[in-house]
CSV table of C-alpha atoms in Angstrom, one decimal:
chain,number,residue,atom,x,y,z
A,222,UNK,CA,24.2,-25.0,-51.8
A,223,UNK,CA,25.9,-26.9,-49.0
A,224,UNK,CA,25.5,-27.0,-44.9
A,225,UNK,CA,28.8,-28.0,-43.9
A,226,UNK,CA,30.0,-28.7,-40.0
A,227,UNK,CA,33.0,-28.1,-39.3
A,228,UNK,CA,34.0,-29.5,-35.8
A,229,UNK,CA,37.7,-30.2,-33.7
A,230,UNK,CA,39.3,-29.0,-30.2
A,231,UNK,CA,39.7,-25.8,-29.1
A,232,UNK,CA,42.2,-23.5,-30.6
A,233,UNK,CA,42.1,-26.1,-34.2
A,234,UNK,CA,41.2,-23.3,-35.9
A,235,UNK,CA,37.6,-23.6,-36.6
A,236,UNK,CA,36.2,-20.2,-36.1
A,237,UNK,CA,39.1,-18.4,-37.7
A,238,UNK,CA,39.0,-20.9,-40.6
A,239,UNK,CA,35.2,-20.0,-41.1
A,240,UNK,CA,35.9,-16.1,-41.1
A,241,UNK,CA,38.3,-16.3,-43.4
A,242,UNK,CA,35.9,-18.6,-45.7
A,243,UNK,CA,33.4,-16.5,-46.0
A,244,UNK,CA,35.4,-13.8,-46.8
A,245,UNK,CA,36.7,-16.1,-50.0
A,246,UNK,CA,33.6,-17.5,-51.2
A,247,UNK,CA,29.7,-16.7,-50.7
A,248,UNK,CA,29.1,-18.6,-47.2
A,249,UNK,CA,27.3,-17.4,-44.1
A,250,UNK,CA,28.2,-18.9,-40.9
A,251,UNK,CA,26.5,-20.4,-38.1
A,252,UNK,CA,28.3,-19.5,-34.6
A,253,UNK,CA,28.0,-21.8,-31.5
A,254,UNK,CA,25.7,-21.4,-28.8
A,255,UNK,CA,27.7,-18.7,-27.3
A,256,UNK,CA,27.9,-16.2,-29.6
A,257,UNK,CA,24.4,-16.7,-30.3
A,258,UNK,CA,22.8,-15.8,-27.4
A,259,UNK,CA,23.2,-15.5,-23.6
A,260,UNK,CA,22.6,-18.5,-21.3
A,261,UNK,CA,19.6,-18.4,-19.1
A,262,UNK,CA,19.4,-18.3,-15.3
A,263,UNK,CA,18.9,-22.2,-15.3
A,264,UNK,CA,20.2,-25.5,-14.2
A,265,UNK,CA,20.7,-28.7,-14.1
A,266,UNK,CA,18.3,-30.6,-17.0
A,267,UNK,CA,16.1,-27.4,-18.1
A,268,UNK,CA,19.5,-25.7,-19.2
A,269,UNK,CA,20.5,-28.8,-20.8
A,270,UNK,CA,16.9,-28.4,-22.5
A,271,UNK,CA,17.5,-25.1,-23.5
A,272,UNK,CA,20.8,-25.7,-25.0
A,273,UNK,CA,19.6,-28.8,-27.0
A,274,UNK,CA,16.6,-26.5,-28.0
A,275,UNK,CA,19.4,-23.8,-29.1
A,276,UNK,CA,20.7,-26.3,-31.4
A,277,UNK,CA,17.4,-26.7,-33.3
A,278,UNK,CA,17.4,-22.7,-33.2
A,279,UNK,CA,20.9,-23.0,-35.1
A,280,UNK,CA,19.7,-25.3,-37.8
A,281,UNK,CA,16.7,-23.7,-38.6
A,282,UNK,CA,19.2,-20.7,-39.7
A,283,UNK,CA,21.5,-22.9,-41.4
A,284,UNK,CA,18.3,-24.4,-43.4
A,285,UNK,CA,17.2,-20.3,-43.8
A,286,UNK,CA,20.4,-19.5,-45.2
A,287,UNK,CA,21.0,-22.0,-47.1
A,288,UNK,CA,18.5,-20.9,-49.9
A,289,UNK,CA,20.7,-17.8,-49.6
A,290,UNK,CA,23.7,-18.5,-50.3
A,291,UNK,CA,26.5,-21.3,-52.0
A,292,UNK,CA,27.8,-22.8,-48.3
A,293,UNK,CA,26.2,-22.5,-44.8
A,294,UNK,CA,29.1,-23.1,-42.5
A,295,UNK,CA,28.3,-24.4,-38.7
A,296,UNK,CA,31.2,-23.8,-36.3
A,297,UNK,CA,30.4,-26.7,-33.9
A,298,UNK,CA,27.9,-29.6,-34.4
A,299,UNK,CA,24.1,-29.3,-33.5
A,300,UNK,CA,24.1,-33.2,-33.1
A,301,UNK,CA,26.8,-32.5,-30.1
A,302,UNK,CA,25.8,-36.0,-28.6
A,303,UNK,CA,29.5,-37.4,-28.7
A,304,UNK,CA,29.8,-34.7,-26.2
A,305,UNK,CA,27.8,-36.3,-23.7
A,306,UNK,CA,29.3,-40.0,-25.2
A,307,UNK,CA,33.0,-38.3,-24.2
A,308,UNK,CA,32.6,-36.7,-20.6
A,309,UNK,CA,28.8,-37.8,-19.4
A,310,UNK,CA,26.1,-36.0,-18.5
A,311,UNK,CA,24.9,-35.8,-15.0
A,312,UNK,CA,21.7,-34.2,-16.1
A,313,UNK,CA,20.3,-35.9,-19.1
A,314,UNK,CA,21.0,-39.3,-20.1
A,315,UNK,CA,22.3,-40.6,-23.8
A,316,UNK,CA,18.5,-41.6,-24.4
A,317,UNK,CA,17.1,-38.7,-23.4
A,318,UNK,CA,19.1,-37.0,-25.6
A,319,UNK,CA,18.8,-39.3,-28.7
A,320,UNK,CA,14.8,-38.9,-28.0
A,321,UNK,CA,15.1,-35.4,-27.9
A,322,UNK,CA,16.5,-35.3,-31.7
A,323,UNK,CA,15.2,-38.5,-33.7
A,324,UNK,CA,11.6,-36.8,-32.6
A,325,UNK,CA,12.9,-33.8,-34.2
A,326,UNK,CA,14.9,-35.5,-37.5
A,327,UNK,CA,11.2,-37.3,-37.6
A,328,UNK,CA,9.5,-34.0,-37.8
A,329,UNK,CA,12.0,-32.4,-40.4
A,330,UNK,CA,13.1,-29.7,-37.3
A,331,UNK,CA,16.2,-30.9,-38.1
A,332,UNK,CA,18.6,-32.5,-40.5
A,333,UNK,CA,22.0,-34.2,-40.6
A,334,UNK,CA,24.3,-31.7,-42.5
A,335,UNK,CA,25.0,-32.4,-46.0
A,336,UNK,CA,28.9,-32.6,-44.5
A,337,UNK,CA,31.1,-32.8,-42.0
A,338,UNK,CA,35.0,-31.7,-42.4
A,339,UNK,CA,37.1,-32.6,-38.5
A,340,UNK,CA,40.0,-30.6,-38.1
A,341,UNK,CA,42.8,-32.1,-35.4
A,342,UNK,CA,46.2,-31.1,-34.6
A,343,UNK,CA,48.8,-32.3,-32.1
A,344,UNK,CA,47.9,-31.7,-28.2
A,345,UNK,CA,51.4,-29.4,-28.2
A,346,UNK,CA,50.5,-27.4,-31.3
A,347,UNK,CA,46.9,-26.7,-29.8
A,348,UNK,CA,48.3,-25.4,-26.6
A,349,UNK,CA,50.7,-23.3,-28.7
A,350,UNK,CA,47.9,-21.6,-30.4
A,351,UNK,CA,46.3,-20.9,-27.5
A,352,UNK,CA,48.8,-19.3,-25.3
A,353,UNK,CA,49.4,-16.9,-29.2
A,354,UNK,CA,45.5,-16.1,-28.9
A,355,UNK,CA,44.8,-13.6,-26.3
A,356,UNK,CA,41.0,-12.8,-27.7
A,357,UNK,CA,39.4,-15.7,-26.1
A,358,UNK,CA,39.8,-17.7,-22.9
A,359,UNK,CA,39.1,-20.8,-23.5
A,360,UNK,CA,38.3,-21.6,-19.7
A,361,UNK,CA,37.5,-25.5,-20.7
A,362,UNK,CA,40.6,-25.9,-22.8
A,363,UNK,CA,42.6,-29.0,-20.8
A,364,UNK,CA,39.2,-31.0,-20.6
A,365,UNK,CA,38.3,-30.2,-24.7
A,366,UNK,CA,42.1,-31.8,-25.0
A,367,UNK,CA,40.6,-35.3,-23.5
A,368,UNK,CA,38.2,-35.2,-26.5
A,369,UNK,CA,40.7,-35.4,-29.3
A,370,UNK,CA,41.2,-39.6,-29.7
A,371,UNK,CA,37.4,-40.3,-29.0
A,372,UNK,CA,36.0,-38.1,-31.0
A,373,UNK,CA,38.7,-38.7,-34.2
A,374,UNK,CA,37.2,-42.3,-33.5
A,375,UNK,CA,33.7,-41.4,-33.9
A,376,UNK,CA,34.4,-39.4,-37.0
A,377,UNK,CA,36.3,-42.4,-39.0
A,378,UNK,CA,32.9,-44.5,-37.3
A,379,UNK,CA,31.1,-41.8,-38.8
A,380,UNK,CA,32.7,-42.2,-42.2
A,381,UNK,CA,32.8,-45.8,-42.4
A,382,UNK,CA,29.0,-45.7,-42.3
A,383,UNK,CA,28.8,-43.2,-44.8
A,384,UNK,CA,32.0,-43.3,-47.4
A,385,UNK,CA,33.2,-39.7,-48.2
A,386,UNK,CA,30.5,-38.0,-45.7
A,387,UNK,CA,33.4,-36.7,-43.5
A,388,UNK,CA,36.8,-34.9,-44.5
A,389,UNK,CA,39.1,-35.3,-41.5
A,390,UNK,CA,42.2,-32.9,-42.1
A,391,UNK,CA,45.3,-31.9,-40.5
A,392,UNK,CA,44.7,-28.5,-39.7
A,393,UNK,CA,48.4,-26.5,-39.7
A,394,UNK,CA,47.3,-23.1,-42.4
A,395,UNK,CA,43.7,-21.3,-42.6
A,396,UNK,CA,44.6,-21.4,-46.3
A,397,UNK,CA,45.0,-25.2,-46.3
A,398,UNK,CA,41.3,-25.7,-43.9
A,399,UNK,CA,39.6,-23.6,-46.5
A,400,UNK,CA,41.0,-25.8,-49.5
A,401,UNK,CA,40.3,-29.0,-47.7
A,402,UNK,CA,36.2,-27.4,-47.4
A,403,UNK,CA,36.3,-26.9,-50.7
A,404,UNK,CA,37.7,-30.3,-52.1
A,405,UNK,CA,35.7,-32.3,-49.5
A,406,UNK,CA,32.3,-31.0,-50.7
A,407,UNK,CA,32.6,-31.7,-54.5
A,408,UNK,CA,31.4,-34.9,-54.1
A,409,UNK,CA,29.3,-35.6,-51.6
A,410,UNK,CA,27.3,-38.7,-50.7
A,411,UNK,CA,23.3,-38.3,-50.6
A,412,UNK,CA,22.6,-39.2,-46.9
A,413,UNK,CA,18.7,-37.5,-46.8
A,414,UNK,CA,16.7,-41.0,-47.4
A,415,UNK,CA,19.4,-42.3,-45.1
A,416,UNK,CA,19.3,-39.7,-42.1
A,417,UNK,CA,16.6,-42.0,-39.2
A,418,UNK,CA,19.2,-45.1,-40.5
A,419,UNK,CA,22.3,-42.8,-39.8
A,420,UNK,CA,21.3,-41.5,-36.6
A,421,UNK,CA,20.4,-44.8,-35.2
A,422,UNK,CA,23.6,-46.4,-36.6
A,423,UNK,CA,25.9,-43.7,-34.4
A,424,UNK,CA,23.6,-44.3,-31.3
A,425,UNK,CA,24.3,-47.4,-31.4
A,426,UNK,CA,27.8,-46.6,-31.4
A,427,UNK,CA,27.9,-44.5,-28.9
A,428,UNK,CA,25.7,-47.3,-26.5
A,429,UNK,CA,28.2,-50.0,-27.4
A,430,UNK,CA,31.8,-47.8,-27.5
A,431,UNK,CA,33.8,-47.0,-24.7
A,432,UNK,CA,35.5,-43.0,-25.4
């Protein structure tokens, strides 16, 4: 039983990667935010409370699930830090933030996934697939572009620190994401004694990197 995160721009192919998934193999997936529940009439640093406070909500089903079935899948990460690392935050600062989940990795609300699989595509492909997907918006679409190089950098950071935690993959066929899952997780690195170490390890990073 694995918790995998699957993360990468908009219109990579995440969401439809993880339908299709579960319709393959016995996997129950964790949407973002969004499509979990509707955002509050608040602003400024109690939303950004509330949506950190979503993430926790979203583990504790991948953790539920989990005993349920062979792969939890979460579309997006619930350590979404890098975000804040990429574009700022005008409302809560990087410590704040990184408060806000080592108390919670310290009281077992929350764990690093057992994976992590990054799927990336070229900036012109992307926009292709947008303007072929009429179902979603994707209002934020331009800035999510911006994220590509830094966050690619995080990931190999992330995978440096722990060899084979993360399976960065060229995403170009659903069939191909869904093998890529599949390979990545048969061996796996044990990261659980290692998760307070981890965590510090990628603050750091984020404290001393420029995106």
């Amino acid at each position: 039983m694995t918790i995998i995160c699957l993360e990468g721009a908009s219109s990579v192919g995440k969401s439809t990667t993880c339908q299709q998934f579960a319709t393959q193999y016995d996997a129950f997936i964790v949407p973002e935010t969004g499509f979990l529940c509707e955002a509050p009439q608040l602003e400024g640093k109690e939303l950004m409370m509330w949506l950190l406070e979503r993430q926790i909500d979203r583990w504790h089903i991948a953790y539920e699930k989990n005993q349920q079935h062979e792969y939890v899948i979460l579309d997006g990460d619930v350590f979404k830090i890098w975000y804040s690392w990429i574009y700022g935050s005008e409302h809560l600062s990087l410590d704040e933030t990184a408060n806000f989940f080592r108390e919670k990795l310290l009281k077992n609300e929350i764990s690093l996934p057992d994976a992590y699989v990054l799927f990336w595509a070229e900036e012109d492909e992307l926009r292709k697939r947008k303007e072929m997907d009429q179902t979603r918006s994707r209002r934020n679409f331009d800035k999510h572009l911006c994220m590509i190089e830094p966050q690619m950098r995080y990931f190999h950071y992330l995978n440096e620190l722990v060899p084979g935690y993360v399976g960065i993959h060229k995403a170009e066929t659903v069939e191909e994401n869904i093998h890529h899952i599949v390979k990545h997780c048969e061996t796996l690195p044990d990261i659980k004694k290692r998760e307070s170490e981890i965590f510090d390890r990628v603050i750091d990073f984020y404290k001393s990197t420029t995106p």
